[in-house]
Amino acid sequence: MQKIELMAPAGNFESLQAALDNGADSVYFGVEQLNMRARASINFTLDDLEEISRRCKEKNVRSYLTLNTIVYDHDLSIVKTLIKRAKEADITAVIAMDQAVIGMARQEGMEVHISTQINITNIETVRFYAMFADTMVLSRELSLRQVKKITEQIEKEEIKGPSGNLVEIEIFGHGALCMAVSGKCYMSLHSHNSSANRGACKQNCRKKYTVIDQETGFEMELDNEYIMSPKDLCTIDFLDQVVDAGIKVLKIEGRGRAPEYVAKVIKCYREAIDAIQEGTYSKEEVVSWMQTLETVYNRGFWSGYYLGQKLGEWSKGSGSHATQKKVYIGKGMHYFSKPKIGEFKIEAFDLTVGDTILVTGPTTGVEELKVEEMLVNDEKLSSAKKGDSVTIPLGFRIRPSDKLYKIVENKVEA
């Protein structure tokens, strides 16, 4: 089996570094407002493009700028500026759905990837967009059998993109799924005048609803399932079948999620892809990966439409079903490089020897470890409280911009 590209989300520099440190082959990110996570994540600025490009090049990782929203006339000058700056920064490609964005990117000489918002479901649509793009994300509603038929036809008919290479197919591998067809939803627009297709979804589909029969007045509260809120997609337990479908890129969703989500999900899928390549992929490993994936934000897991289910699997509650959560306890102060010791200021809650901590930062990325020993106000103690200065042996450098969290178990209702 050919090794596939693992594509990671980056909503900020912490997540970007987490993706780079945990084995991503490529990252995708938004700049300013013209992307599908304009509201959900912090997003980068134009001035960040050079730094994003530099970090990615250091790790030989491809970088993709998402410009995949609906675009109006008043947006066109901004789009042109974004694409021009991305080209100057040597960003690898632009992910687009609007024909104006596709055209502008091609005029600027940038590689184009077709977004899932285009909703590609057949080989003729692939053939059409091959005039403009080298990589295409297929509709999320296809089965693996349908995906495989498309990839086989690309090879058989030698359908090539502008680069002269065969068109590469990308699919979603893990993360949030939307009730709408390939993300095209108008619910938020109608209820809050906030367009999901402009990256400003209010996620009102994730709430509990009451259904009323207008003829009889009969009222039914849908408290057993959130019927417009699908569980998160997870393919790690049948990833060998996904690879066998002939895809070239596996996309992990999550630009609006925390950096530790990016770190753990990318690490698991990196190990799984490598295991398939090496012939060591097994049920035992899948169990371990699933346990890790359950520790970070999720709405429960299902296999999407890839295995042919007729109906979706819905979340049974609002918010995350993660088995763990992080609690902020302090910030980084100083790193002593020779003894490899980090100093933190405790600003909330307690820290005890034996606790698992999480350190995140724009340059540090995400680091997780168990506290084996520490000095509290220069004394060797087993616990620290708010206001204390703590030093802990670390195998990585910390910075004043870093945040310190404690990982605790999260009680999730069945």
mmCIF file of C-alpha atoms in Angstrom:
data_model
loop_
_atom_site.group_PDB
_atom_site.id
_atom_site.type_symbol
_atom_site.label_atom_id
_atom_site.label_comp_id
_atom_site.label_asym_id
_atom_site.label_seq_id
_atom_site.Cartn_x
_atom_site.Cartn_y
_atom_site.Cartn_z
ATOM 1 C CA MET A 1 0.000 0.000 0.000
ATOM 2 C CA GLN A 2 1.223 3.487 -0.854
ATOM 3 C CA LYS A 3 1.855 5.690 2.165
ATOM 4 C CA ILE A 4 -0.722 8.457 2.415
ATOM 5 C CA GLU A 5 -0.258 12.094 3.430
ATOM 6 C CA LEU A 6 -1.474 12.969 6.929
ATOM 7 C CA MET A 7 -2.968 16.460 6.923
ATOM 8 C CA ALA A 8 -3.341 18.344 10.219
ATOM 9 C CA PRO A 9 -5.435 21.348 11.283
ATOM 10 C CA ALA A 10 -3.764 24.481 12.661
ATOM 11 C CA GLY A 11 -5.961 27.124 14.273
ATOM 12 C CA ASN A 12 -3.033 28.900 15.961
ATOM 13 C CA PHE A 13 0.714 28.587 16.484
ATOM 14 C CA GLU A 14 0.301 26.132 19.389
ATOM 15 C CA SER A 15 -1.652 23.763 17.163
ATOM 16 C CA LEU A 16 0.712 24.317 14.245
ATOM 17 C CA GLN A 17 3.700 23.322 16.350
ATOM 18 C CA ALA A 18 1.788 20.363 17.797
ATOM 19 C CA ALA A 19 1.083 19.137 14.263
ATOM 20 C CA LEU A 20 4.717 19.528 13.219
ATOM 21 C CA ASP A 21 6.031 17.783 16.339
ATOM 22 C CA ASN A 22 3.716 14.797 16.054
ATOM 23 C CA GLY A 23 4.276 13.713 12.481
ATOM 24 C CA ALA A 24 1.966 15.659 10.155
ATOM 25 C CA ASP A 25 2.911 15.613 6.474
ATOM 26 C CA SER A 26 0.922 18.784 5.790
ATOM 27 C CA VAL A 27 -1.036 21.439 7.664
ATOM 28 C CA TYR A 28 -3.991 23.601 6.690
ATOM 29 C CA PHE A 29 -4.842 26.945 8.247
ATOM 30 C CA GLY A 30 -6.949 30.065 7.794
ATOM 31 C CA VAL A 31 -5.916 33.701 7.609
ATOM 32 C CA GLU A 32 -8.220 36.485 8.757
ATOM 33 C CA GLN A 33 -11.915 35.917 7.943
ATOM 34 C CA LEU A 34 -12.212 34.161 4.589
ATOM 35 C CA ASN A 35 -12.102 30.559 5.802
ATOM 36 C CA MET A 36 -14.597 28.053 7.196
ATOM 37 C CA ARG A 37 -13.396 28.520 10.779
ATOM 38 C CA ALA A 38 -13.400 32.315 10.824
ATOM 39 C CA ARG A 39 -15.398 32.363 14.048
ATOM 40 C CA ALA A 40 -14.339 29.113 15.745
ATOM 41 C CA SER A 41 -10.581 29.610 15.897
ATOM 42 C CA ILE A 42 -8.174 32.448 16.563
ATOM 43 C CA ASN A 43 -6.819 32.350 12.995
ATOM 44 C CA PHE A 44 -3.565 33.730 11.684
ATOM 45 C CA THR A 45 -2.838 37.132 10.175
ATOM 46 C CA LEU A 46 -1.194 38.029 6.890
ATOM 47 C CA ASP A 47 2.018 38.782 8.749
ATOM 48 C CA ASP A 48 2.107 35.210 10.108
ATOM 49 C CA LEU A 49 2.443 33.616 6.660
ATOM 50 C CA GLU A 50 6.239 33.815 6.541
ATOM 51 C CA GLU A 51 6.593 32.213 9.999
ATOM 52 C CA ILE A 52 4.125 29.447 9.118
ATOM 53 C CA SER A 53 6.038 28.741 5.931
ATOM 54 C CA ARG A 54 9.395 28.766 7.740
ATOM 55 C CA ARG A 55 8.305 26.298 10.420
ATOM 56 C CA CYS A 56 6.755 23.965 7.859
ATOM 57 C CA LYS A 57 9.826 23.988 5.629
ATOM 58 C CA GLU A 58 12.055 23.121 8.590
ATOM 59 C CA LYS A 59 10.097 19.888 8.997
ATOM 60 C CA ASN A 60 9.574 19.308 5.248
ATOM 61 C CA VAL A 61 5.810 19.728 5.753
ATOM 62 C CA ARG A 62 3.456 21.101 3.104
ATOM 63 C CA SER A 63 1.369 24.187 3.958
ATOM 64 C CA TYR A 64 -2.175 24.858 2.725
ATOM 65 C CA LEU A 65 -4.054 28.163 3.004
ATOM 66 C CA THR A 66 -7.829 27.698 3.282
ATOM 67 C CA LEU A 67 -9.852 30.195 1.248
ATOM 68 C CA ASN A 68 -12.953 28.048 1.013
ATOM 69 C CA THR A 69 -15.874 30.312 1.929
ATOM 70 C CA ILE A 70 -18.515 31.956 -0.220
ATOM 71 C CA VAL A 71 -16.903 35.061 -1.721
ATOM 72 C CA TYR A 72 -18.701 38.309 -2.581
ATOM 73 C CA ASP A 73 -17.573 41.178 -4.806
ATOM 74 C CA HIS A 74 -16.329 43.214 -1.851
ATOM 75 C CA ASP A 75 -14.094 40.273 -0.843
ATOM 76 C CA LEU A 76 -12.230 40.002 -4.119
ATOM 77 C CA SER A 77 -9.475 42.511 -3.340
ATOM 78 C CA ILE A 78 -8.839 40.771 -0.002
ATOM 79 C CA VAL A 79 -8.689 37.387 -1.732
ATOM 80 C CA LYS A 80 -6.202 38.729 -4.258
ATOM 81 C CA THR A 81 -4.012 40.129 -1.461
ATOM 82 C CA LEU A 82 -4.137 36.872 0.515
ATOM 83 C CA ILE A 83 -3.159 34.768 -2.488
ATOM 84 C CA LYS A 84 -0.373 37.165 -3.473
ATOM 85 C CA ARG A 85 1.072 37.161 0.053
ATOM 86 C CA ALA A 86 0.760 33.361 0.260
ATOM 87 C CA LYS A 87 2.706 33.054 -2.982
ATOM 88 C CA GLU A 88 5.407 35.407 -1.709
ATOM 89 C CA ALA A 89 5.663 33.402 1.530
ATOM 90 C CA ASP A 90 5.987 30.179 -0.499
ATOM 91 C CA ILE A 91 2.869 28.569 0.952
ATOM 92 C CA THR A 92 2.347 25.254 -0.883
ATOM 93 C CA ALA A 93 -1.279 25.519 -2.009
ATOM 94 C CA VAL A 94 -4.660 27.214 -1.670
ATOM 95 C CA ILE A 95 -7.783 25.236 -0.699
ATOM 96 C CA ALA A 96 -10.735 26.781 -2.538
ATOM 97 C CA MET A 97 -14.383 26.298 -3.460
ATOM 98 C CA ASP A 98 -15.300 29.561 -5.192
ATOM 99 C CA GLN A 99 -14.380 29.754 -8.878
ATOM 100 C CA ALA A 100 -13.056 33.297 -8.411
ATOM 101 C CA VAL A 101 -10.566 32.062 -5.802
ATOM 102 C CA ILE A 102 -9.591 29.115 -8.003
ATOM 103 C CA GLY A 103 -9.010 31.450 -10.940
ATOM 104 C CA MET A 104 -7.003 33.986 -8.939
ATOM 105 C CA ALA A 105 -4.787 31.277 -7.426
ATOM 106 C CA ARG A 106 -4.076 29.782 -10.843
ATOM 107 C CA GLN A 107 -3.264 33.227 -12.260
ATOM 108 C CA GLU A 108 -0.796 33.730 -9.431
ATOM 109 C CA GLY A 109 0.768 30.344 -10.217
ATOM 110 C CA MET A 110 -0.297 28.681 -6.977
ATOM 111 C CA GLU A 111 -1.275 25.046 -6.587
ATOM 112 C CA VAL A 112 -5.025 24.641 -5.979
ATOM 113 C CA HIS A 113 -6.870 22.038 -3.900
ATOM 114 C CA ILE A 114 -10.636 21.691 -4.280
ATOM 115 C CA SER A 115 -12.551 21.964 -0.993
ATOM 116 C CA THR A 116 -15.212 19.490 0.141
ATOM 117 C CA GLN A 117 -17.724 22.366 -0.213
ATOM 118 C CA ILE A 118 -17.665 21.721 -3.981
ATOM 119 C CA ASN A 119 -19.256 18.334 -3.167
ATOM 120 C CA ILE A 120 -17.447 16.126 -5.705
ATOM 121 C CA THR A 121 -19.240 12.800 -6.046
ATOM 122 C CA ASN A 122 -18.305 11.454 -9.514
ATOM 123 C CA ILE A 123 -15.437 11.046 -11.967
ATOM 124 C CA GLU A 124 -16.742 13.615 -14.465
ATOM 125 C CA THR A 125 -16.623 16.360 -11.824
ATOM 126 C CA VAL A 126 -13.080 15.247 -11.032
ATOM 127 C CA ARG A 127 -12.228 15.495 -14.729
ATOM 128 C CA PHE A 128 -13.642 19.035 -14.898
ATOM 129 C CA TYR A 129 -11.743 20.358 -11.872
ATOM 130 C CA ALA A 130 -8.552 18.638 -13.047
ATOM 131 C CA MET A 131 -8.182 21.617 -15.380
ATOM 132 C CA PHE A 132 -7.488 23.734 -12.295
ATOM 133 C CA ALA A 133 -6.472 21.535 -9.357
ATOM 134 C CA ASP A 134 -4.083 18.735 -8.457
ATOM 135 C CA THR A 135 -5.840 17.599 -5.260
ATOM 136 C CA MET A 136 -9.558 17.266 -4.566
ATOM 137 C CA VAL A 137 -11.522 16.544 -1.397
ATOM 138 C CA LEU A 138 -14.434 14.258 -2.146
ATOM 139 C CA SER A 139 -17.918 14.650 -0.679
ATOM 140 C CA ARG A 140 -18.127 13.421 2.914
ATOM 141 C CA GLU A 141 -21.216 11.372 2.068
ATOM 142 C CA LEU A 142 -19.474 8.845 -0.205
ATOM 143 C CA SER A 143 -18.776 5.251 0.808
ATOM 144 C CA LEU A 144 -15.273 3.795 0.528
ATOM 145 C CA ARG A 145 -16.519 1.700 -2.401
ATOM 146 C CA GLN A 146 -17.515 4.880 -4.248
ATOM 147 C CA VAL A 147 -14.210 6.547 -3.321
ATOM 148 C CA LYS A 148 -12.241 3.561 -4.624
ATOM 149 C CA LYS A 149 -14.146 3.583 -7.917
ATOM 150 C CA ILE A 150 -13.158 7.230 -8.447
ATOM 151 C CA THR A 151 -9.473 6.674 -7.603
ATOM 152 C CA GLU A 152 -9.340 3.632 -9.915
ATOM 153 C CA GLN A 153 -10.848 5.629 -12.778
ATOM 154 C CA ILE A 154 -8.322 8.428 -12.233
ATOM 155 C CA GLU A 155 -5.509 5.924 -12.735
ATOM 156 C CA LYS A 156 -7.187 4.033 -15.567
ATOM 157 C CA GLU A 157 -8.008 7.179 -17.523
ATOM 158 C CA GLU A 158 -4.840 9.001 -16.414
ATOM 159 C CA ILE A 159 -6.670 12.127 -15.269
ATOM 160 C CA LYS A 160 -4.004 14.690 -14.477
ATOM 161 C CA GLY A 161 -3.978 18.100 -12.846
ATOM 162 C CA PRO A 162 -2.090 21.233 -13.950
ATOM 163 C CA SER A 163 1.177 19.821 -12.525
ATOM 164 C CA GLY A 164 1.064 16.947 -15.012
ATOM 165 C CA ASN A 165 0.655 14.397 -12.221
ATOM 166 C CA LEU A 166 -2.386 12.217 -11.586
ATOM 167 C CA VAL A 167 -5.097 13.951 -9.569
ATOM 168 C CA GLU A 168 -4.800 13.118 -5.870
ATOM 169 C CA ILE A 169 -7.907 12.365 -3.829
ATOM 170 C CA GLU A 170 -8.290 13.583 -0.249
ATOM 171 C CA ILE A 171 -10.949 12.537 2.271
ATOM 172 C CA PHE A 172 -11.825 13.405 5.865
ATOM 173 C CA GLY A 173 -10.370 10.923 8.326
ATOM 174 C CA HIS A 174 -11.258 12.177 11.789
ATOM 175 C CA GLY A 175 -13.166 14.933 13.564
ATOM 176 C CA ALA A 176 -16.454 16.807 13.592
ATOM 177 C CA LEU A 177 -19.145 15.990 11.057
ATOM 178 C CA CYS A 178 -21.898 18.418 10.112
ATOM 179 C CA MET A 179 -25.595 17.671 9.617
ATOM 180 C CA ALA A 180 -25.426 19.424 6.222
ATOM 181 C CA VAL A 181 -24.240 17.897 2.954
ATOM 182 C CA SER A 182 -20.471 18.428 2.859
ATOM 183 C CA GLY A 183 -20.729 21.396 5.192
ATOM 184 C CA LYS A 184 -23.193 23.499 3.208
ATOM 185 C CA CYS A 185 -25.635 24.700 5.864
ATOM 186 C CA TYR A 186 -28.009 27.670 6.115
ATOM 187 C CA MET A 187 -29.461 27.019 9.578
ATOM 188 C CA SER A 188 -27.151 29.451 11.373
ATOM 189 C CA LEU A 189 -27.802 32.116 8.736
ATOM 190 C CA HIS A 190 -31.584 31.868 9.104
ATOM 191 C CA SER A 191 -31.576 31.800 12.913
ATOM 192 C CA HIS A 192 -28.722 34.199 13.750
ATOM 193 C CA ASN A 193 -27.893 35.958 10.449
ATOM 194 C CA SER A 194 -24.470 34.338 10.826
ATOM 195 C CA SER A 195 -23.457 32.325 7.768
ATOM 196 C CA ALA A 196 -21.792 28.944 8.224
ATOM 197 C CA ASN A 197 -20.662 29.221 4.613
ATOM 198 C CA ARG A 198 -18.744 32.353 5.570
ATOM 199 C CA GLY A 199 -17.033 30.605 8.495
ATOM 200 C CA ALA A 200 -19.388 31.989 11.171
ATOM 201 C CA CYS A 201 -21.489 28.974 12.161
ATOM 202 C CA LYS A 202 -23.298 29.340 15.506
ATOM 203 C CA GLN A 203 -23.673 25.533 15.763
ATOM 204 C CA ASN A 204 -27.339 25.709 16.706
ATOM 205 C CA CYS A 205 -27.702 22.195 15.252
ATOM 206 C CA ARG A 206 -25.769 20.922 18.299
ATOM 207 C CA LYS A 207 -28.577 21.853 20.711
ATOM 208 C CA LYS A 208 -31.545 19.969 22.149
ATOM 209 C CA TYR A 209 -34.872 20.592 20.394
ATOM 210 C CA THR A 210 -38.599 20.144 20.960
ATOM 211 C CA VAL A 211 -40.769 19.022 18.025
ATOM 212 C CA ILE A 212 -44.404 20.201 17.862
ATOM 213 C CA ASP A 213 -47.098 18.746 15.594
ATOM 214 C CA GLN A 214 -48.737 21.902 14.182
ATOM 215 C CA GLU A 215 -52.055 20.129 13.532
ATOM 216 C CA THR A 216 -52.592 18.501 16.924
ATOM 217 C CA GLY A 217 -50.282 20.548 19.138
ATOM 218 C CA PHE A 218 -48.606 17.318 20.314
ATOM 219 C CA GLU A 219 -45.188 18.166 21.705
ATOM 220 C CA MET A 220 -42.186 15.840 21.863
ATOM 221 C CA GLU A 221 -38.888 16.624 23.525
ATOM 222 C CA LEU A 222 -35.980 14.929 21.777
ATOM 223 C CA ASP A 223 -33.938 14.345 24.914
ATOM 224 C CA ASN A 224 -32.511 10.944 24.026
ATOM 225 C CA GLU A 225 -30.468 12.090 21.034
ATOM 226 C CA TYR A 226 -29.295 15.375 19.529
ATOM 227 C CA ILE A 227 -30.667 14.451 16.120
ATOM 228 C CA MET A 228 -28.895 17.199 14.172
ATOM 229 C CA SER A 229 -25.540 16.692 15.905
ATOM 230 C CA PRO A 230 -23.607 13.746 14.428
ATOM 231 C CA LYS A 231 -20.939 11.949 16.399
ATOM 232 C CA ASP A 232 -17.362 12.678 15.349
ATOM 233 C CA LEU A 233 -15.895 10.749 12.443
ATOM 234 C CA CYS A 234 -13.197 8.200 13.335
ATOM 235 C CA THR A 235 -11.531 5.927 10.777
ATOM 236 C CA ILE A 236 -8.557 4.605 12.736
ATOM 237 C CA ASP A 237 -10.225 1.226 13.314
ATOM 238 C CA PHE A 238 -10.626 0.607 9.572
ATOM 239 C CA LEU A 239 -7.792 2.776 8.289
ATOM 240 C CA ASP A 240 -6.373 -0.106 6.259
ATOM 241 C CA GLN A 241 -9.596 -0.076 4.209
ATOM 242 C CA VAL A 242 -9.332 3.701 3.810
ATOM 243 C CA VAL A 243 -5.785 3.387 2.474
ATOM 244 C CA ASP A 244 -6.873 0.557 0.185
ATOM 245 C CA ALA A 245 -9.482 2.909 -1.357
ATOM 246 C CA GLY A 246 -6.612 4.648 -3.149
ATOM 247 C CA ILE A 247 -6.726 8.046 -1.447
ATOM 248 C CA LYS A 248 -3.562 10.118 -1.247
ATOM 249 C CA VAL A 249 -4.428 12.541 1.597
ATOM 250 C CA LEU A 250 -6.149 11.907 4.946
ATOM 251 C CA LYS A 251 -7.488 15.096 6.496
ATOM 252 C CA ILE A 252 -7.930 15.540 10.242
ATOM 253 C CA GLU A 253 -10.635 18.093 11.126
ATOM 254 C CA GLY A 254 -10.167 20.458 14.066
ATOM 255 C CA ARG A 255 -8.944 24.014 13.478
ATOM 256 C CA GLY A 256 -11.282 25.187 16.227
ATOM 257 C CA ARG A 257 -10.073 22.605 18.734
ATOM 258 C CA ALA A 258 -7.311 22.771 21.331
ATOM 259 C CA PRO A 259 -3.627 22.104 20.565
ATOM 260 C CA GLU A 260 -3.571 18.919 22.672
ATOM 261 C CA TYR A 261 -6.348 17.582 20.417
ATOM 262 C CA VAL A 262 -4.111 18.152 17.402
ATOM 263 C CA ALA A 263 -1.112 16.592 19.168
ATOM 264 C CA LYS A 264 -2.857 13.381 20.233
ATOM 265 C CA VAL A 265 -4.970 12.826 17.127
ATOM 266 C CA ILE A 266 -2.056 13.402 14.756
ATOM 267 C CA LYS A 267 0.222 11.163 16.843
ATOM 268 C CA CYS A 268 -2.329 8.320 16.759
ATOM 269 C CA TYR A 269 -2.958 8.546 13.022
ATOM 270 C CA ARG A 270 0.762 8.914 12.304
ATOM 271 C CA GLU A 271 1.402 5.665 14.177
ATOM 272 C CA ALA A 272 -1.533 3.961 12.440
ATOM 273 C CA ILE A 273 -0.447 5.006 8.926
ATOM 274 C CA ASP A 274 3.115 3.901 9.640
ATOM 275 C CA ALA A 275 1.859 0.591 11.073
ATOM 276 C CA ILE A 276 -0.112 -0.123 7.889
ATOM 277 C CA GLN A 277 2.959 0.647 5.820
ATOM 278 C CA GLU A 278 5.119 -1.634 7.969
ATOM 279 C CA GLY A 279 2.548 -4.440 8.182
ATOM 280 C CA THR A 280 2.100 -4.171 11.961
ATOM 281 C CA TYR A 281 -1.404 -2.632 12.057
ATOM 282 C CA SER A 282 -3.449 -4.696 14.531
ATOM 283 C CA LYS A 283 -6.644 -4.770 16.628
ATOM 284 C CA GLU A 284 -4.579 -4.418 19.804
ATOM 285 C CA GLU A 285 -3.007 -1.193 18.555
ATOM 286 C CA VAL A 286 -6.413 0.118 17.466
ATOM 287 C CA VAL A 287 -7.746 -0.345 21.011
ATOM 288 C CA SER A 288 -4.828 1.684 22.386
ATOM 289 C CA TRP A 289 -5.268 4.451 19.796
ATOM 290 C CA MET A 290 -9.004 4.645 20.476
ATOM 291 C CA GLN A 291 -8.375 5.056 24.208
ATOM 292 C CA THR A 292 -6.025 7.951 23.459
ATOM 293 C CA LEU A 293 -8.457 9.590 21.027
ATOM 294 C CA GLU A 294 -11.194 9.411 23.652
ATOM 295 C CA THR A 295 -9.135 11.560 26.045
ATOM 296 C CA VAL A 296 -9.476 14.701 23.900
ATOM 297 C CA TYR A 297 -12.531 16.595 22.650
ATOM 298 C CA ASN A 298 -15.065 14.400 20.864
ATOM 299 C CA ARG A 299 -18.813 13.903 20.548
ATOM 300 C CA GLY A 300 -18.492 10.144 20.513
ATOM 301 C CA PHE A 301 -17.265 8.303 17.415
ATOM 302 C CA TRP A 302 -18.741 6.651 14.329
ATOM 303 C CA SER A 303 -17.484 5.644 10.921
ATOM 304 C CA GLY A 304 -19.391 8.201 8.870
ATOM 305 C CA TYR A 305 -20.806 6.952 5.564
ATOM 306 C CA TYR A 306 -17.619 5.181 4.501
ATOM 307 C CA LEU A 307 -18.847 1.692 5.422
ATOM 308 C CA GLY A 308 -22.265 2.213 3.883
ATOM 309 C CA GLN A 309 -24.546 3.098 6.811
ATOM 310 C CA LYS A 310 -27.872 4.529 5.708
ATOM 311 C CA LEU A 311 -28.363 6.845 8.688
ATOM 312 C CA GLY A 312 -26.088 8.881 10.895
ATOM 313 C CA GLU A 313 -25.201 8.206 14.503
ATOM 314 C CA TRP A 314 -26.195 11.130 16.689
ATOM 315 C CA SER A 315 -24.624 12.580 19.782
ATOM 316 C CA LYS A 316 -26.503 11.852 23.018
ATOM 317 C CA GLY A 317 -25.455 15.074 24.706
ATOM 318 C CA SER A 318 -24.029 18.539 24.121
ATOM 319 C CA GLY A 319 -20.326 19.276 24.254
ATOM 320 C CA SER A 320 -17.404 16.911 24.581
ATOM 321 C CA HIS A 321 -17.411 13.240 25.583
ATOM 322 C CA ALA A 322 -13.669 13.309 26.304
ATOM 323 C CA THR A 323 -12.529 11.108 29.191
ATOM 324 C CA GLN A 324 -10.028 13.774 30.290
ATOM 325 C CA LYS A 325 -9.961 17.555 30.553
ATOM 326 C CA LYS A 326 -7.308 20.167 31.258
ATOM 327 C CA VAL A 327 -7.434 22.652 34.124
ATOM 328 C CA TYR A 328 -5.334 25.827 33.977
ATOM 329 C CA ILE A 329 -2.966 26.092 36.947
ATOM 330 C CA GLY A 330 -0.151 28.439 35.963
ATOM 331 C CA LYS A 331 2.315 29.898 33.486
ATOM 332 C CA GLY A 332 5.924 29.429 32.412
ATOM 333 C CA MET A 333 8.521 31.708 33.969
ATOM 334 C CA HIS A 334 12.031 30.532 33.104
ATOM 335 C CA TYR A 335 13.985 27.579 31.707
ATOM 336 C CA PHE A 336 17.371 26.614 33.110
ATOM 337 C CA SER A 337 19.027 24.982 30.104
ATOM 338 C CA LYS A 338 22.011 23.244 31.754
ATOM 339 C CA PRO A 339 20.087 21.275 34.418
ATOM 340 C CA LYS A 340 17.015 21.168 32.103
ATOM 341 C CA ILE A 341 14.599 22.536 34.685
ATOM 342 C CA GLY A 342 11.494 24.625 34.064
ATOM 343 C CA GLU A 343 10.107 27.194 36.475
ATOM 344 C CA PHE A 344 6.360 27.852 36.696
ATOM 345 C CA LYS A 345 4.176 30.229 38.681
ATOM 346 C CA ILE A 346 1.092 28.503 40.140
ATOM 347 C CA GLU A 347 -1.890 30.826 39.629
ATOM 348 C CA ALA A 348 -4.821 28.500 40.315
ATOM 349 C CA PHE A 349 -5.545 25.178 42.007
ATOM 350 C CA ASP A 350 -2.944 22.762 43.390
ATOM 351 C CA LEU A 351 -0.196 20.703 41.798
ATOM 352 C CA THR A 352 0.948 17.412 43.324
ATOM 353 C CA VAL A 353 3.719 14.944 42.539
ATOM 354 C CA GLY A 354 2.114 12.231 40.418
ATOM 355 C CA ASP A 355 -0.135 14.664 38.504
ATOM 356 C CA THR A 356 -0.045 14.693 34.712
ATOM 357 C CA ILE A 357 0.629 18.164 33.341
ATOM 358 C CA LEU A 358 0.254 19.776 29.931
ATOM 359 C CA VAL A 359 2.428 22.654 28.740
ATOM 360 C CA THR A 360 1.321 24.607 25.659
ATOM 361 C CA GLY A 361 2.780 27.620 23.860
ATOM 362 C CA PRO A 362 3.151 29.225 20.415
ATOM 363 C CA THR A 363 6.720 27.904 20.073
ATOM 364 C CA THR A 364 6.600 25.005 22.531
ATOM 365 C CA GLY A 365 3.539 23.437 20.934
ATOM 366 C CA VAL A 366 2.145 20.734 23.230
ATOM 367 C CA GLU A 367 4.094 18.720 25.791
ATOM 368 C CA GLU A 368 2.566 16.282 28.295
ATOM 369 C CA LEU A 369 4.335 14.571 31.204
ATOM 370 C CA LYS A 370 3.892 13.151 34.692
ATOM 371 C CA VAL A 371 5.404 15.141 37.577
ATOM 372 C CA GLU A 372 7.906 12.824 39.285
ATOM 373 C CA GLU A 373 9.499 15.463 41.534
ATOM 374 C CA MET A 374 9.493 19.216 42.058
ATOM 375 C CA LEU A 375 10.821 22.042 44.157
ATOM 376 C CA VAL A 376 8.254 24.404 45.682
ATOM 377 C CA ASN A 377 9.740 27.807 46.579
ATOM 378 C CA ASP A 378 13.171 26.058 46.507
ATOM 379 C CA GLU A 379 12.038 23.285 48.886
ATOM 380 C CA LYS A 380 11.519 19.667 47.849
ATOM 381 C CA LEU A 381 7.800 19.190 48.525
ATOM 382 C CA SER A 382 5.084 16.901 47.189
ATOM 383 C CA SER A 383 2.494 19.607 46.520
ATOM 384 C CA ALA A 384 2.181 23.263 45.540
ATOM 385 C CA LYS A 385 -0.653 25.767 45.796
ATOM 386 C CA LYS A 386 -1.712 29.076 44.278
ATOM 387 C CA GLY A 387 1.065 31.672 44.515
ATOM 388 C CA ASP A 388 3.913 29.154 44.726
ATOM 389 C CA SER A 389 6.938 29.040 42.438
ATOM 390 C CA VAL A 390 7.589 25.509 41.173
ATOM 391 C CA THR A 391 10.571 24.015 39.354
ATOM 392 C CA ILE A 392 10.224 20.697 37.511
ATOM 393 C CA PRO A 393 12.783 18.650 35.527
ATOM 394 C CA LEU A 394 11.823 18.904 31.844
ATOM 395 C CA GLY A 395 13.134 17.398 28.638
ATOM 396 C CA PHE A 396 12.033 20.437 26.632
ATOM 397 C CA ARG A 397 12.437 24.210 26.782
ATOM 398 C CA ILE A 398 9.625 26.352 28.186
ATOM 399 C CA ARG A 399 8.981 30.040 27.599
ATOM 400 C CA PRO A 400 7.197 32.890 29.425
ATOM 401 C CA SER A 401 4.325 32.641 26.943
ATOM 402 C CA ASP A 402 3.647 28.999 27.913
ATOM 403 C CA LYS A 403 0.596 27.904 29.885
ATOM 404 C CA LEU A 404 0.586 25.103 32.459
ATOM 405 C CA TYR A 405 -2.421 22.796 32.819
ATOM 406 C CA LYS A 406 -3.226 19.758 34.945
ATOM 407 C CA ILE A 407 -4.933 16.803 33.264
ATOM 408 C CA VAL A 408 -7.863 15.394 35.250
ATOM 409 C CA GLU A 409 -10.474 12.747 34.617
ATOM 410 C CA ASN A 410 -13.679 14.024 33.034
ATOM 411 C CA LYS A 411 -16.983 12.495 34.107
ATOM 412 C CA VAL A 412 -19.052 11.856 31.003
ATOM 413 C CA GLU A 413 -22.732 10.910 31.195
ATOM 414 C CA ALA A 414 -23.498 7.595 29.544
#
